[in-house]
Structures are given as structure tokens and as C-alpha cells.
């Protein structure tokens, strides 16, 4: 099976899905989000696939966020739709998948990239990875569930600091925070992800689907997700959004 901008390999009941849009550090545009949606839907129905490993192509980036060039000229309604469609097609969808997704974070996991890793069920990071939610540097907030899932994973204080500062943390800090389960050398990342997948394969797939559903019943779909979408959209009409996105595209620091 083929999906645009994705590589799919299936071996021993483990699928490896690699996002490949390296000219933009694997940033998520509309096409990649749709392709990932289609791949998740397809993988859910494959009886010979029990675990999925999600990673980024190249050694630099897992995913560097939503595609800033694509949304820089959006208005409020388009901004809110970007967030709502992203949740529906990809972030909520992967969180609700029938089988476990392991994010193998091979480099930058920023904005929508970290949000994608957080929507997966487990995360392993290369020691070279850098993680963050830098949206406030663009005059935005995370719009793909980050305001909710980061708080769940690292606690409110650390999540607030990461979002308010727009800073990046290194992989050992991410492990200490509980944002990733493990940190390994970059050249061992896929092998360690495979061994974790192998440990999952020994257990019941039907029980895995039920674990995911039971955990999600407590953590997914709360009122904060809707508030995030509305607030994300509202920021598209602000002067800070115009300045933040122009500054990124002009390769300069924003002045707020
Ligand atoms: N969107 C679009 N293009 C991106 C991108 C993104 N998120 N991230 C990187 N790129 C592009 C760059 O524009 C650049 O393209 P050109 O070669 O055509 O100029 C190319 O990828 C390589 O990037 P850099 O030259 O910037 O590489 P660097 O090594 O100097 O910096 C980086 C790497 C620190 C990751 C930097 O690229 C960066 O800060 N990227 C943006 C990170 C970010 O703000 N992500 C959040 C996006 S908003 C979001 O995700 C909203 C949401 O929640 C819904």
C-alpha cells in the first residue's frame, strides 16, 4: 500500500510508518495529514499488523510542526478549521487507533510534531532529539491537542513553562519529565522501538485495543480540547500572529 509522503514497511506484524517531507523538516501540511489519516485507517484494518512505529525520515527531524507557510495567510475561521480538521483526521484518530503506536523521535519534535508524538501511545527519543511547543513564538498556541496532552504527560507547571517560553528541551530532560519513555542513541532508535514492539506482540491485541479505549476514556475529548481549537482560531486575527509568522518566513526573530 502507498501513501503520499509516507514510507510503509511491514515485517513480523510490526508496521513502520515514516514521514518523508525532508525539505520542510517533515512539517505537516494538508496532504501529509490526509495521508497519515488514510494510513491509520488502513493499518487499523490489517489483521497482520499488531503494532505501529511512527518516525520521521532523515536524521534531523521527526516533525518540525504544522506547515507555517501553509497557514500564514489564514483567517480566524480557517485557523479554527485547521485545528478541528487536524484533530479529527490525525491527532484524535491516532490516539484512538485499535493498536499501539510507538513514536520513534529521531530529531526535532516541535509544535504539531510533538503533538503527534504525544497523540501516540508511547514515545522513545534519540539522544539528539529536541522537543518543544514553540507556537507562542508565532503568536499562536498549540492547536493539535498539545495544551491538553502535554499537561497530562509532564504536569501543569512544566507544560506551562514549555509553552510560555516556546523553548526546546533535550531528550534527557524529556525523559526526566516523563514526556518520553526512553532515550537511546540515534543509531539504536529503530532497533529499540522494534524490541518494545516485540514485547507488545507477546500480549493480546484485543486487550491492547481495550487498554487504549479505557485510558482514552479518562484522557481524551475533555472540554480543554474544544477550548484550544476556539482560542487557536481566534489568534489568527491578531497582530502578533501576523508578526510571528512573517518573522519565521523572513528568517528573523519576532518583535512582540
Ligand atoms: N513549517 C514550514 N516549514 C518549515 C517548518 C515548519 N514548521 N519547519 C522548518 N521548515 C522549513 C524551513 O522554512 C526551511 O525551508 P527553506 O529551506 O525553504 O528555507 C527548512 O524547513 C529547513 O529549516 P531551517 O532552515 O529553519 O532549519 P534550521 O536547522 O535553521 O532550524 C528548526 C530548524 C529550529 C526546527 C526551525 O526550522 C524551526 O524553528 N521550525 C519551526 C518550528 C515551529 O515553530 N513549529 C511549530 C509550527 S506551528 C504548529 O505546529 C501549530 C499547531 O500546533 C497546529
PDB file of N, CA and C in Angstrom, residues 89-175:
ATOM      1  N   UNK A  89      -8.820  14.285  11.772  1.00  0.00           N
ATOM      2  CA  UNK A  89      -8.173  13.398  10.798  1.00  0.00           C
ATOM      3  C   UNK A  89      -6.977  12.660  11.380  1.00  0.00           C
ATOM      4  N   UNK A  90      -6.235  13.348  12.265  1.00  0.00           N
ATOM      5  CA  UNK A  90      -4.965  12.740  12.664  1.00  0.00           C
ATOM      6  C   UNK A  90      -4.785  12.554  14.170  1.00  0.00           C
ATOM      7  N   UNK A  91      -4.863  13.635  14.934  1.00  0.00           N
ATOM      8  CA  UNK A  91      -4.385  13.555  16.320  1.00  0.00           C
ATOM      9  C   UNK A  91      -5.329  12.729  17.197  1.00  0.00           C
ATOM     10  N   UNK A  92      -6.628  13.014  17.132  1.00  0.00           N
ATOM     11  CA  UNK A  92      -7.586  12.206  17.892  1.00  0.00           C
ATOM     12  C   UNK A  92      -7.682  10.805  17.289  1.00  0.00           C
ATOM     13  N   UNK A  93      -7.491  10.737  15.985  1.00  0.00           N
ATOM     14  CA  UNK A  93      -7.619   9.446  15.277  1.00  0.00           C
ATOM     15  C   UNK A  93      -6.507   8.484  15.680  1.00  0.00           C
ATOM     16  N   UNK A  94      -5.278   9.003  15.748  1.00  0.00           N
ATOM     17  CA  UNK A  94      -4.150   8.121  16.104  1.00  0.00           C
ATOM     18  C   UNK A  94      -4.279   7.727  17.578  1.00  0.00           C
ATOM     19  N   UNK A  95      -4.698   8.673  18.415  1.00  0.00           N
ATOM     20  CA  UNK A  95      -4.871   8.358  19.844  1.00  0.00           C
ATOM     21  C   UNK A  95      -5.897   7.242  20.024  1.00  0.00           C
ATOM     22  N   UNK A  96      -6.898   7.199  19.131  1.00  0.00           N
ATOM     23  CA  UNK A  96      -7.976   6.207  19.248  1.00  0.00           C
ATOM     24  C   UNK A  96      -7.735   4.967  18.386  1.00  0.00           C
ATOM     25  N   UNK A  97      -6.527   4.810  17.868  1.00  0.00           N
ATOM     26  CA  UNK A  97      -6.245   3.653  16.999  1.00  0.00           C
ATOM     27  C   UNK A  97      -6.462   2.358  17.777  1.00  0.00           C
ATOM     28  N   UNK A  98      -6.710   1.281  17.023  1.00  0.00           N
ATOM     29  CA  UNK A  98      -7.000  -0.002  17.688  1.00  0.00           C
ATOM     30  C   UNK A  98      -5.732  -0.682  18.164  1.00  0.00           C
ATOM     31  N   UNK A  99      -4.572  -0.235  17.630  1.00  0.00           N
ATOM     32  CA  UNK A  99      -3.317  -0.883  18.032  1.00  0.00           C
ATOM     33  C   UNK A  99      -2.318   0.156  18.521  1.00  0.00           C
ATOM     34  N   UNK A 100      -1.345  -0.250  19.339  1.00  0.00           N
ATOM     35  CA  UNK A 100      -0.416   0.737  19.880  1.00  0.00           C
ATOM     36  C   UNK A 100       0.478   1.376  18.824  1.00  0.00           C
ATOM     37  N   UNK A 101       0.647   2.696  18.946  1.00  0.00           N
ATOM     38  CA  UNK A 101       1.591   3.459  18.113  1.00  0.00           C
ATOM     39  C   UNK A 101       2.757   3.883  18.996  1.00  0.00           C
ATOM     40  N   UNK A 102       3.963   3.546  18.563  1.00  0.00           N
ATOM     41  CA  UNK A 102       5.182   3.968  19.255  1.00  0.00           C
ATOM     42  C   UNK A 102       5.798   5.088  18.422  1.00  0.00           C
ATOM     43  N   UNK A 103       5.961   6.282  19.009  1.00  0.00           N
ATOM     44  CA  UNK A 103       6.647   7.355  18.273  1.00  0.00           C
ATOM     45  C   UNK A 103       8.144   7.178  18.494  1.00  0.00           C
ATOM     46  N   UNK A 104       8.900   7.042  17.409  1.00  0.00           N
ATOM     47  CA  UNK A 104      10.362   6.952  17.482  1.00  0.00           C
ATOM     48  C   UNK A 104      10.886   8.321  17.045  1.00  0.00           C
ATOM     49  N   UNK A 105      11.244   9.142  18.035  1.00  0.00           N
ATOM     50  CA  UNK A 105      11.528  10.562  17.780  1.00  0.00           C
ATOM     51  C   UNK A 105      13.009  10.716  17.417  1.00  0.00           C
ATOM     52  N   UNK A 106      13.250  10.907  16.112  1.00  0.00           N
ATOM     53  CA  UNK A 106      14.610  10.849  15.591  1.00  0.00           C
ATOM     54  C   UNK A 106      15.267  12.229  15.443  1.00  0.00           C
ATOM     55  N   UNK A 107      14.663  13.280  15.979  1.00  0.00           N
ATOM     56  CA  UNK A 107      15.223  14.629  15.828  1.00  0.00           C
ATOM     57  C   UNK A 107      14.211  15.618  16.368  1.00  0.00           C
ATOM     58  N   UNK A 108      14.100  16.782  15.702  1.00  0.00           N
ATOM     59  CA  UNK A 108      13.152  17.795  16.187  1.00  0.00           C
ATOM     60  C   UNK A 108      11.726  17.237  16.270  1.00  0.00           C
ATOM     61  N   UNK A 109      11.088  17.435  17.423  1.00  0.00           N
ATOM     62  CA  UNK A 109       9.644  17.168  17.570  1.00  0.00           C
ATOM     63  C   UNK A 109       9.083  18.459  18.132  1.00  0.00           C
ATOM     64  N   UNK A 110       8.625  19.328  17.228  1.00  0.00           N
ATOM     65  CA  UNK A 110       8.216  20.678  17.626  1.00  0.00           C
ATOM     66  C   UNK A 110       6.774  20.935  17.223  1.00  0.00           C
ATOM     67  N   UNK A 111       6.067  21.718  18.024  1.00  0.00           N
ATOM     68  CA  UNK A 111       4.692  22.091  17.684  1.00  0.00           C
ATOM     69  C   UNK A 111       3.882  20.851  17.352  1.00  0.00           C
ATOM     70  N   UNK A 112       3.253  20.875  16.162  1.00  0.00           N
ATOM     71  CA  UNK A 112       2.459  19.732  15.717  1.00  0.00           C
ATOM     72  C   UNK A 112       3.246  18.424  15.707  1.00  0.00           C
ATOM     73  N   UNK A 113       4.576  18.499  15.637  1.00  0.00           N
ATOM     74  CA  UNK A 113       5.403  17.288  15.663  1.00  0.00           C
ATOM     75  C   UNK A 113       5.414  16.657  17.046  1.00  0.00           C
ATOM     76  N   UNK A 114       5.573  17.493  18.072  1.00  0.00           N
ATOM     77  CA  UNK A 114       5.497  16.958  19.438  1.00  0.00           C
ATOM     78  C   UNK A 114       4.054  16.543  19.743  1.00  0.00           C
ATOM     79  N   UNK A 115       3.103  17.305  19.208  1.00  0.00           N
ATOM     80  CA  UNK A 115       1.688  16.944  19.427  1.00  0.00           C
ATOM     81  C   UNK A 115       1.381  15.570  18.807  1.00  0.00           C
ATOM     82  N   UNK A 116       2.006  15.290  17.656  1.00  0.00           N
ATOM     83  CA  UNK A 116       1.806  13.989  17.019  1.00  0.00           C
ATOM     84  C   UNK A 116       2.428  12.891  17.881  1.00  0.00           C
ATOM     85  N   UNK A 117       3.637  13.128  18.368  1.00  0.00           N
ATOM     86  CA  UNK A 117       4.284  12.126  19.233  1.00  0.00           C
ATOM     87  C   UNK A 117       3.453  11.906  20.495  1.00  0.00           C
ATOM     88  N   UNK A 118       2.871  12.989  21.026  1.00  0.00           N
ATOM     89  CA  UNK A 118       2.070  12.861  22.258  1.00  0.00           C
ATOM     90  C   UNK A 118       0.738  12.148  22.005  1.00  0.00           C
ATOM     91  N   UNK A 119       0.230  12.213  20.765  1.00  0.00           N
ATOM     92  CA  UNK A 119      -1.019  11.504  20.454  1.00  0.00           C
ATOM     93  C   UNK A 119      -0.759  10.007  20.280  1.00  0.00           C
ATOM     94  N   UNK A 120       0.526   9.633  20.047  1.00  0.00           N
ATOM     95  CA  UNK A 120       0.881   8.207  20.017  1.00  0.00           C
ATOM     96  C   UNK A 120       0.787   7.663  21.445  1.00  0.00           C
ATOM     97  N   UNK A 121       0.859   6.340  21.595  1.00  0.00           N
ATOM     98  CA  UNK A 121       0.642   5.745  22.916  1.00  0.00           C
ATOM     99  C   UNK A 121       1.901   5.674  23.762  1.00  0.00           C
ATOM    100  N   UNK A 122       3.061   5.645  23.107  1.00  0.00           N
ATOM    101  CA  UNK A 122       4.360   5.535  23.776  1.00  0.00           C
ATOM    102  C   UNK A 122       5.390   6.302  22.947  1.00  0.00           C
ATOM    103  N   UNK A 123       6.404   6.868  23.613  1.00  0.00           N
ATOM    104  CA  UNK A 123       7.434   7.622  22.909  1.00  0.00           C
ATOM    105  C   UNK A 123       8.842   7.168  23.303  1.00  0.00           C
ATOM    106  N   UNK A 124       9.716   6.987  22.266  1.00  0.00           N
ATOM    107  CA  UNK A 124      11.139   6.737  22.508  1.00  0.00           C
ATOM    108  C   UNK A 124      11.877   7.836  21.732  1.00  0.00           C
ATOM    109  N   UNK A 125      12.894   8.443  22.368  1.00  0.00           N
ATOM    110  CA  UNK A 125      13.601   9.537  21.683  1.00  0.00           C
ATOM    111  C   UNK A 125      15.067   9.194  21.462  1.00  0.00           C
ATOM    112  N   UNK A 126      15.608   9.647  20.342  1.00  0.00           N
ATOM    113  CA  UNK A 126      17.050   9.599  20.129  1.00  0.00           C
ATOM    114  C   UNK A 126      17.690  10.647  21.036  1.00  0.00           C
ATOM    115  N   UNK A 127      18.945  10.410  21.431  1.00  0.00           N
ATOM    116  CA  UNK A 127      19.595  11.374  22.328  1.00  0.00           C
ATOM    117  C   UNK A 127      19.842  12.729  21.648  1.00  0.00           C
ATOM    118  N   UNK A 128      19.673  12.780  20.337  1.00  0.00           N
ATOM    119  CA  UNK A 128      19.840  14.037  19.593  1.00  0.00           C
ATOM    120  C   UNK A 128      18.521  14.823  19.478  1.00  0.00           C
ATOM    121  N   UNK A 129      17.427  14.236  19.958  1.00  0.00           N
ATOM    122  CA  UNK A 129      16.114  14.876  19.742  1.00  0.00           C
ATOM    123  C   UNK A 129      15.973  16.164  20.552  1.00  0.00           C
ATOM    124  N   UNK A 130      15.198  17.102  20.016  1.00  0.00           N
ATOM    125  CA  UNK A 130      14.854  18.328  20.748  1.00  0.00           C
ATOM    126  C   UNK A 130      13.346  18.482  20.637  1.00  0.00           C
ATOM    127  N   UNK A 131      12.740  18.764  21.784  1.00  0.00           N
ATOM    128  CA  UNK A 131      11.274  18.748  21.827  1.00  0.00           C
ATOM    129  C   UNK A 131      10.741  20.068  22.375  1.00  0.00           C
ATOM    130  N   UNK A 132       9.620  20.513  21.834  1.00  0.00           N
ATOM    131  CA  UNK A 132       9.032  21.746  22.343  1.00  0.00           C
ATOM    132  C   UNK A 132       7.719  22.083  21.669  1.00  0.00           C
ATOM    133  N   UNK A 133       7.012  23.018  22.293  1.00  0.00           N
ATOM    134  CA  UNK A 133       5.797  23.582  21.694  1.00  0.00           C
ATOM    135  C   UNK A 133       6.064  25.075  21.507  1.00  0.00           C
ATOM    136  N   UNK A 134       6.668  25.477  20.370  1.00  0.00           N
ATOM    137  CA  UNK A 134       7.101  26.863  20.182  1.00  0.00           C
ATOM    138  C   UNK A 134       6.047  27.801  19.612  1.00  0.00           C
ATOM    139  N   UNK A 135       4.760  27.393  19.655  1.00  0.00           N
ATOM    140  CA  UNK A 135       3.723  28.181  18.966  1.00  0.00           C
ATOM    141  C   UNK A 135       3.624  29.617  19.459  1.00  0.00           C
ATOM    142  N   UNK A 136       3.919  29.887  20.761  1.00  0.00           N
ATOM    143  CA  UNK A 136       3.775  31.282  21.217  1.00  0.00           C
ATOM    144  C   UNK A 136       4.800  32.188  20.528  1.00  0.00           C
ATOM    145  N   UNK A 137       5.852  31.615  19.946  1.00  0.00           N
ATOM    146  CA  UNK A 137       6.805  32.428  19.180  1.00  0.00           C
ATOM    147  C   UNK A 137       6.203  32.843  17.841  1.00  0.00           C
ATOM    148  N   UNK A 138       5.087  32.212  17.469  1.00  0.00           N
ATOM    149  CA  UNK A 138       4.384  32.560  16.223  1.00  0.00           C
ATOM    150  C   UNK A 138       3.118  33.364  16.519  1.00  0.00           C
ATOM    151  N   UNK A 139       2.894  33.711  17.785  1.00  0.00           N
ATOM    152  CA  UNK A 139       1.649  34.394  18.163  1.00  0.00           C
ATOM    153  C   UNK A 139       0.477  33.433  18.232  1.00  0.00           C
ATOM    154  N   UNK A 140       0.767  32.131  18.411  1.00  0.00           N
ATOM    155  CA  UNK A 140      -0.279  31.099  18.433  1.00  0.00           C
ATOM    156  C   UNK A 140      -0.200  30.280  19.710  1.00  0.00           C
ATOM    157  N   UNK A 141      -1.117  29.324  19.826  1.00  0.00           N
ATOM    158  CA  UNK A 141      -0.989  28.281  20.846  1.00  0.00           C
ATOM    159  C   UNK A 141      -0.950  26.946  20.105  1.00  0.00           C
ATOM    160  N   UNK A 142      -0.548  25.891  20.766  1.00  0.00           N
ATOM    161  CA  UNK A 142      -0.636  24.584  20.124  1.00  0.00           C
ATOM    162  C   UNK A 142      -2.096  24.336  19.727  1.00  0.00           C
ATOM    163  N   UNK A 143      -2.304  23.828  18.516  1.00  0.00           N
ATOM    164  CA  UNK A 143      -3.683  23.648  18.037  1.00  0.00           C
ATOM    165  C   UNK A 143      -4.036  22.212  17.746  1.00  0.00           C
ATOM    166  N   UNK A 144      -3.121  21.299  18.028  1.00  0.00           N
ATOM    167  CA  UNK A 144      -3.378  19.887  17.743  1.00  0.00           C
ATOM    168  C   UNK A 144      -3.350  19.064  19.031  1.00  0.00           C
ATOM    169  N   UNK A 145      -3.948  19.625  20.102  1.00  0.00           N
ATOM    170  CA  UNK A 145      -4.090  18.866  21.344  1.00  0.00           C
ATOM    171  C   UNK A 145      -2.948  19.045  22.327  1.00  0.00           C
ATOM    172  N   UNK A 146      -1.956  19.849  21.963  1.00  0.00           N
ATOM    173  CA  UNK A 146      -0.764  19.991  22.807  1.00  0.00           C
ATOM    174  C   UNK A 146      -1.029  20.610  24.166  1.00  0.00           C
ATOM    175  N   UNK A 147      -1.968  21.564  24.224  1.00  0.00           N
ATOM    176  CA  UNK A 147      -2.215  22.200  25.526  1.00  0.00           C
ATOM    177  C   UNK A 147      -2.788  21.188  26.516  1.00  0.00           C
ATOM    178  N   UNK A 148      -3.425  20.142  25.990  1.00  0.00           N
ATOM    179  CA  UNK A 148      -4.047  19.139  26.862  1.00  0.00           C
ATOM    180  C   UNK A 148      -3.102  17.972  27.125  1.00  0.00           C
ATOM    181  N   UNK A 149      -2.526  17.430  26.048  1.00  0.00           N
ATOM    182  CA  UNK A 149      -1.726  16.199  26.222  1.00  0.00           C
ATOM    183  C   UNK A 149      -0.391  16.488  26.898  1.00  0.00           C
ATOM    184  N   UNK A 150       0.172  17.690  26.722  1.00  0.00           N
ATOM    185  CA  UNK A 150       1.442  17.984  27.410  1.00  0.00           C
ATOM    186  C   UNK A 150       1.214  18.068  28.920  1.00  0.00           C
ATOM    187  N   UNK A 151       0.122  18.708  29.315  1.00  0.00           N
ATOM    188  CA  UNK A 151      -0.201  18.785  30.757  1.00  0.00           C
ATOM    189  C   UNK A 151      -0.379  17.376  31.330  1.00  0.00           C
ATOM    190  N   UNK A 152      -1.063  16.515  30.578  1.00  0.00           N
ATOM    191  CA  UNK A 152      -1.276  15.140  31.068  1.00  0.00           C
ATOM    192  C   UNK A 152       0.048  14.411  31.269  1.00  0.00           C
ATOM    193  N   UNK A 153       0.997  14.641  30.377  1.00  0.00           N
ATOM    194  CA  UNK A 153       2.246  13.865  30.415  1.00  0.00           C
ATOM    195  C   UNK A 153       3.273  14.428  31.390  1.00  0.00           C
ATOM    196  N   UNK A 154       3.395  15.771  31.451  1.00  0.00           N
ATOM    197  CA  UNK A 154       4.506  16.325  32.253  1.00  0.00           C
ATOM    198  C   UNK A 154       4.035  17.127  33.459  1.00  0.00           C
ATOM    199  N   UNK A 155       2.714  17.345  33.579  1.00  0.00           N
ATOM    200  CA  UNK A 155       2.196  18.169  34.680  1.00  0.00           C
ATOM    201  C   UNK A 155       2.085  19.626  34.242  1.00  0.00           C
ATOM    202  N   UNK A 156       1.256  20.356  34.980  1.00  0.00           N
ATOM    203  CA  UNK A 156       0.872  21.710  34.562  1.00  0.00           C
ATOM    204  C   UNK A 156       2.050  22.706  34.580  1.00  0.00           C
ATOM    205  N   UNK A 157       2.870  22.648  35.638  1.00  0.00           N
ATOM    206  CA  UNK A 157       3.947  23.631  35.762  1.00  0.00           C
ATOM    207  C   UNK A 157       4.971  23.527  34.641  1.00  0.00           C
ATOM    208  N   UNK A 158       5.417  22.295  34.371  1.00  0.00           N
ATOM    209  CA  UNK A 158       6.405  22.110  33.305  1.00  0.00           C
ATOM    210  C   UNK A 158       5.793  22.420  31.941  1.00  0.00           C
ATOM    211  N   UNK A 159       4.533  22.006  31.761  1.00  0.00           N
ATOM    212  CA  UNK A 159       3.852  22.269  30.484  1.00  0.00           C
ATOM    213  C   UNK A 159       3.717  23.774  30.264  1.00  0.00           C
ATOM    214  N   UNK A 160       3.328  24.493  31.315  1.00  0.00           N
ATOM    215  CA  UNK A 160       3.195  25.951  31.210  1.00  0.00           C
ATOM    216  C   UNK A 160       4.531  26.574  30.819  1.00  0.00           C
ATOM    217  N   UNK A 161       5.614  26.175  31.507  1.00  0.00           N
ATOM    218  CA  UNK A 161       6.923  26.762  31.194  1.00  0.00           C
ATOM    219  C   UNK A 161       7.311  26.482  29.741  1.00  0.00           C
ATOM    220  N   UNK A 162       7.090  25.243  29.286  1.00  0.00           N
ATOM    221  CA  UNK A 162       7.462  24.921  27.903  1.00  0.00           C
ATOM    222  C   UNK A 162       6.672  25.765  26.908  1.00  0.00           C
ATOM    223  N   UNK A 163       5.374  25.947  27.153  1.00  0.00           N
ATOM    224  CA  UNK A 163       4.550  26.704  26.188  1.00  0.00           C
ATOM    225  C   UNK A 163       4.784  28.208  26.304  1.00  0.00           C
ATOM    226  N   UNK A 164       4.950  28.716  27.529  1.00  0.00           N
ATOM    227  CA  UNK A 164       5.117  30.168  27.698  1.00  0.00           C
ATOM    228  C   UNK A 164       6.474  30.637  27.195  1.00  0.00           C
ATOM    229  N   UNK A 165       7.501  29.768  27.330  1.00  0.00           N
ATOM    230  CA  UNK A 165       8.850  30.159  26.889  1.00  0.00           C
ATOM    231  C   UNK A 165       9.093  29.812  25.432  1.00  0.00           C
ATOM    232  N   UNK A 166       8.247  28.936  24.845  1.00  0.00           N
ATOM    233  CA  UNK A 166       8.449  28.428  23.481  1.00  0.00           C
ATOM    234  C   UNK A 166       9.785  27.708  23.341  1.00  0.00           C
ATOM    235  N   UNK A 167      10.369  27.315  24.481  1.00  0.00           N
ATOM    236  CA  UNK A 167      11.721  26.735  24.425  1.00  0.00           C
ATOM    237  C   UNK A 167      11.706  25.257  24.044  1.00  0.00           C
ATOM    238  N   UNK A 168      12.907  24.773  23.706  1.00  0.00           N
ATOM    239  CA  UNK A 168      13.050  23.337  23.403  1.00  0.00           C
ATOM    240  C   UNK A 168      13.748  22.668  24.577  1.00  0.00           C
ATOM    241  N   UNK A 169      13.404  21.409  24.838  1.00  0.00           N
ATOM    242  CA  UNK A 169      14.136  20.631  25.844  1.00  0.00           C
ATOM    243  C   UNK A 169      14.877  19.498  25.139  1.00  0.00           C
ATOM    244  N   UNK A 170      15.981  19.065  25.755  1.00  0.00           N
ATOM    245  CA  UNK A 170      16.722  17.955  25.149  1.00  0.00           C
ATOM    246  C   UNK A 170      16.109  16.623  25.585  1.00  0.00           C
ATOM    247  N   UNK A 171      16.618  15.548  24.998  1.00  0.00           N
ATOM    248  CA  UNK A 171      16.000  14.234  25.234  1.00  0.00           C
ATOM    249  C   UNK A 171      16.120  13.782  26.693  1.00  0.00           C
ATOM    250  N   UNK A 172      17.276  13.928  27.358  1.00  0.00           N
ATOM    251  CA  UNK A 172      17.319  13.508  28.765  1.00  0.00           C
ATOM    252  C   UNK A 172      16.320  14.274  29.634  1.00  0.00           C
ATOM    253  N   UNK A 173      16.146  15.563  29.371  1.00  0.00           N
ATOM    254  CA  UNK A 173      15.148  16.332  30.134  1.00  0.00           C
ATOM    255  C   UNK A 173      13.745  15.791  29.847  1.00  0.00           C
ATOM    256  N   UNK A 174      13.497  15.472  28.583  1.00  0.00           N
ATOM    257  CA  UNK A 174      12.175  14.929  28.218  1.00  0.00           C
ATOM    258  C   UNK A 174      11.924  13.612  28.949  1.00  0.00           C
ATOM    259  N   UNK A 175      12.970  12.802  29.117  1.00  0.00           N
ATOM    260  CA  UNK A 175      12.804  11.530  29.829  1.00  0.00           C
ATOM    261  C   UNK A 175      12.523  11.805  31.320  1.00  0.00           C
TER     262      UNK A 175
END
